[in-house]
């Protein structure tokens, strides 16, 4: 939240958000006030609050803070409390996560849902299910995932080998990456959120903004 506030103070146009803020790390009111603070700096129209229940990768971090990880039911209940407390404060509240109970919660209580990972057909099926459950309007379906991007496909594949990128990472030059992102839009995504594996390299921003974005089909 400190970093979000710092970026909010130094920018005027970009969107700001979490992917995801874990519901089990803070009491619901504390989490909501964290997003409120960012929104006061940035303006509510630039903030998207995405909240999740945590998964097996989160367990060690929770326990290192002295916080119980809990069962799936415990985490979903915490997520519901966090979403209900945070929503209707001027900015949209999305839920991130692919478990069935999390998707249902997103549809019934949130303003949007995010799926993370590159399994497109699974995303298509789950996006349709969440859309059918959506009780609030507008409701946004988004996809997020990791990419390895370079000037052309061969350079991207070499870079992926060097970085040890996982098999589910989108790898390619601008045309291939744009085609993959368009395919997720065809599968139901209204937003795509792209995370370069080598995120510290500023060349990724230039490639995404100047080479990939112009190739995306406008919707």
PDB file of N, CA and C in Angstrom, residues 70-108:
ATOM      1  N   UNK A  70      -5.441 -21.318   7.983  1.00  0.00           N
ATOM      2  CA  UNK A  70      -6.845 -21.711   7.987  1.00  0.00           C
ATOM      3  C   UNK A  70      -7.205 -22.671   6.874  1.00  0.00           C
ATOM      4  N   UNK A  71      -8.411 -23.172   6.944  1.00  0.00           N
ATOM      5  CA  UNK A  71      -8.934 -24.048   5.910  1.00  0.00           C
ATOM      6  C   UNK A  71      -9.428 -23.210   4.730  1.00  0.00           C
ATOM      7  N   UNK A  72      -9.768 -23.887   3.648  1.00  0.00           N
ATOM      8  CA  UNK A  72     -10.334 -23.167   2.507  1.00  0.00           C
ATOM      9  C   UNK A  72     -11.595 -22.430   2.924  1.00  0.00           C
ATOM     10  N   UNK A  73     -12.409 -23.064   3.730  1.00  0.00           N
ATOM     11  CA  UNK A  73     -13.643 -22.412   4.197  1.00  0.00           C
ATOM     12  C   UNK A  73     -13.327 -21.166   5.017  1.00  0.00           C
ATOM     13  N   UNK A  74     -12.306 -21.260   5.887  1.00  0.00           N
ATOM     14  CA  UNK A  74     -11.902 -20.087   6.685  1.00  0.00           C
ATOM     15  C   UNK A  74     -11.477 -18.940   5.773  1.00  0.00           C
ATOM     16  N   UNK A  75     -10.693 -19.259   4.747  1.00  0.00           N
ATOM     17  CA  UNK A  75     -10.160 -18.217   3.870  1.00  0.00           C
ATOM     18  C   UNK A  75     -11.250 -17.596   3.008  1.00  0.00           C
ATOM     19  N   UNK A  76     -12.195 -18.409   2.559  1.00  0.00           N
ATOM     20  CA  UNK A  76     -13.308 -17.869   1.773  1.00  0.00           C
ATOM     21  C   UNK A  76     -14.184 -16.965   2.642  1.00  0.00           C
ATOM     22  N   UNK A  77     -14.405 -17.353   3.896  1.00  0.00           N
ATOM     23  CA  UNK A  77     -15.182 -16.489   4.801  1.00  0.00           C
ATOM     24  C   UNK A  77     -14.465 -15.156   5.029  1.00  0.00           C
ATOM     25  N   UNK A  78     -13.143 -15.208   5.194  1.00  0.00           N
ATOM     26  CA  UNK A  78     -12.372 -13.970   5.364  1.00  0.00           C
ATOM     27  C   UNK A  78     -12.441 -13.113   4.106  1.00  0.00           C
ATOM     28  N   UNK A  79     -12.388 -13.766   2.945  1.00  0.00           N
ATOM     29  CA  UNK A  79     -12.486 -13.034   1.679  1.00  0.00           C
ATOM     30  C   UNK A  79     -13.847 -12.363   1.548  1.00  0.00           C
ATOM     31  N   UNK A  80     -14.905 -13.076   1.906  1.00  0.00           N
ATOM     32  CA  UNK A  80     -16.243 -12.486   1.819  1.00  0.00           C
ATOM     33  C   UNK A  80     -16.335 -11.250   2.712  1.00  0.00           C
ATOM     34  N   UNK A  81     -15.843 -11.351   3.942  1.00  0.00           N
ATOM     35  CA  UNK A  81     -15.888 -10.200   4.857  1.00  0.00           C
ATOM     36  C   UNK A  81     -15.106  -9.014   4.283  1.00  0.00           C
ATOM     37  N   UNK A  82     -13.942  -9.304   3.688  1.00  0.00           N
ATOM     38  CA  UNK A  82     -13.104  -8.235   3.140  1.00  0.00           C
ATOM     39  C   UNK A  82     -13.783  -7.560   1.953  1.00  0.00           C
ATOM     40  N   UNK A  83     -14.369  -8.354   1.071  1.00  0.00           N
ATOM     41  CA  UNK A  83     -15.021  -7.789  -0.119  1.00  0.00           C
ATOM     42  C   UNK A  83     -16.230  -6.947   0.274  1.00  0.00           C
ATOM     43  N   UNK A  84     -17.063  -7.470   1.157  1.00  0.00           N
ATOM     44  CA  UNK A  84     -18.275  -6.742   1.566  1.00  0.00           C
ATOM     45  C   UNK A  84     -17.907  -5.441   2.273  1.00  0.00           C
ATOM     46  N   UNK A  85     -16.833  -5.457   3.047  1.00  0.00           N
ATOM     47  CA  UNK A  85     -16.406  -4.246   3.757  1.00  0.00           C
ATOM     48  C   UNK A  85     -15.807  -3.214   2.803  1.00  0.00           C
ATOM     49  N   UNK A  86     -15.106  -3.672   1.770  1.00  0.00           N
ATOM     50  CA  UNK A  86     -14.356  -2.772   0.895  1.00  0.00           C
ATOM     51  C   UNK A  86     -15.182  -2.214  -0.258  1.00  0.00           C
ATOM     52  N   UNK A  87     -16.195  -2.939  -0.689  1.00  0.00           N
ATOM     53  CA  UNK A  87     -16.947  -2.505  -1.871  1.00  0.00           C
ATOM     54  C   UNK A  87     -17.799  -1.261  -1.563  1.00  0.00           C
ATOM     55  N   UNK A  88     -18.289  -0.648  -2.643  1.00  0.00           N
ATOM     56  CA  UNK A  88     -19.179   0.520  -2.548  1.00  0.00           C
ATOM     57  C   UNK A  88     -18.508   1.717  -1.876  1.00  0.00           C
ATOM     58  N   UNK A  89     -17.206   1.866  -2.106  1.00  0.00           N
ATOM     59  CA  UNK A  89     -16.482   3.008  -1.549  1.00  0.00           C
ATOM     60  C   UNK A  89     -15.950   3.917  -2.660  1.00  0.00           C
ATOM     61  N   UNK A  90     -16.487   3.720  -3.864  1.00  0.00           N
ATOM     62  CA  UNK A  90     -16.140   4.598  -4.979  1.00  0.00           C
ATOM     63  C   UNK A  90     -15.273   3.967  -6.041  1.00  0.00           C
ATOM     64  N   UNK A  91     -14.590   2.867  -5.715  1.00  0.00           N
ATOM     65  CA  UNK A  91     -13.731   2.164  -6.670  1.00  0.00           C
ATOM     66  C   UNK A  91     -14.213   0.710  -6.759  1.00  0.00           C
ATOM     67  N   UNK A  92     -13.954   0.037  -7.892  1.00  0.00           N
ATOM     68  CA  UNK A  92     -14.409  -1.349  -8.029  1.00  0.00           C
ATOM     69  C   UNK A  92     -13.591  -2.303  -7.170  1.00  0.00           C
ATOM     70  N   UNK A  93     -14.252  -3.351  -6.708  1.00  0.00           N
ATOM     71  CA  UNK A  93     -13.603  -4.403  -5.927  1.00  0.00           C
ATOM     72  C   UNK A  93     -13.754  -5.715  -6.693  1.00  0.00           C
ATOM     73  N   UNK A  94     -12.623  -6.268  -7.105  1.00  0.00           N
ATOM     74  CA  UNK A  94     -12.603  -7.545  -7.808  1.00  0.00           C
ATOM     75  C   UNK A  94     -12.115  -8.635  -6.865  1.00  0.00           C
ATOM     76  N   UNK A  95     -12.416  -9.872  -7.222  1.00  0.00           N
ATOM     77  CA  UNK A  95     -11.902 -11.048  -6.523  1.00  0.00           C
ATOM     78  C   UNK A  95     -10.979 -11.794  -7.472  1.00  0.00           C
ATOM     79  N   UNK A  96      -9.827 -12.212  -6.964  1.00  0.00           N
ATOM     80  CA  UNK A  96      -8.900 -13.018  -7.736  1.00  0.00           C
ATOM     81  C   UNK A  96      -8.844 -14.425  -7.183  1.00  0.00           C
ATOM     82  N   UNK A  97      -8.925 -15.414  -8.059  1.00  0.00           N
ATOM     83  CA  UNK A  97      -8.821 -16.802  -7.601  1.00  0.00           C
ATOM     84  C   UNK A  97      -9.674 -17.718  -8.447  1.00  0.00           C
ATOM     85  N   UNK A  98      -9.305 -19.015  -8.484  1.00  0.00           N
ATOM     86  CA  UNK A  98      -9.969 -19.943  -9.391  1.00  0.00           C
ATOM     87  C   UNK A  98     -10.734 -21.049  -8.683  1.00  0.00           C
ATOM     88  N   UNK A  99     -10.649 -21.148  -7.364  1.00  0.00           N
ATOM     89  CA  UNK A  99     -11.428 -22.162  -6.655  1.00  0.00           C
ATOM     90  C   UNK A  99     -12.922 -21.893  -6.859  1.00  0.00           C
ATOM     91  N   UNK A 100     -13.706 -22.953  -6.891  1.00  0.00           N
ATOM     92  CA  UNK A 100     -15.130 -22.801  -7.147  1.00  0.00           C
ATOM     93  C   UNK A 100     -15.827 -21.866  -6.177  1.00  0.00           C
ATOM     94  N   UNK A 101     -15.508 -21.982  -4.887  1.00  0.00           N
ATOM     95  CA  UNK A 101     -16.147 -21.119  -3.893  1.00  0.00           C
ATOM     96  C   UNK A 101     -15.735 -19.669  -4.073  1.00  0.00           C
ATOM     97  N   UNK A 102     -14.504 -19.448  -4.523  1.00  0.00           N
ATOM     98  CA  UNK A 102     -14.022 -18.077  -4.754  1.00  0.00           C
ATOM     99  C   UNK A 102     -14.713 -17.480  -5.975  1.00  0.00           C
ATOM    100  N   UNK A 103     -14.883 -18.274  -7.032  1.00  0.00           N
ATOM    101  CA  UNK A 103     -15.589 -17.772  -8.218  1.00  0.00           C
ATOM    102  C   UNK A 103     -17.035 -17.420  -7.885  1.00  0.00           C
ATOM    103  N   UNK A 104     -17.685 -18.262  -7.110  1.00  0.00           N
ATOM    104  CA  UNK A 104     -19.074 -17.972  -6.734  1.00  0.00           C
ATOM    105  C   UNK A 104     -19.160 -16.703  -5.903  1.00  0.00           C
ATOM    106  N   UNK A 105     -18.221 -16.547  -4.976  1.00  0.00           N
ATOM    107  CA  UNK A 105     -18.194 -15.336  -4.156  1.00  0.00           C
ATOM    108  C   UNK A 105     -18.011 -14.101  -5.027  1.00  0.00           C
ATOM    109  N   UNK A 106     -17.137 -14.204  -6.013  1.00  0.00           N
ATOM    110  CA  UNK A 106     -16.918 -13.074  -6.916  1.00  0.00           C
ATOM    111  C   UNK A 106     -18.217 -12.693  -7.612  1.00  0.00           C
ATOM    112  N   UNK A 107     -18.924 -13.681  -8.122  1.00  0.00           N
ATOM    113  CA  UNK A 107     -20.156 -13.393  -8.830  1.00  0.00           C
ATOM    114  C   UNK A 107     -21.221 -12.770  -7.951  1.00  0.00           C
ATOM    115  N   UNK A 108     -21.341 -13.240  -6.738  1.00  0.00           N
ATOM    116  CA  UNK A 108     -22.410 -12.772  -5.857  1.00  0.00           C
ATOM    117  C   UNK A 108     -22.092 -11.447  -5.155  1.00  0.00           C
TER     118      UNK A 108
END
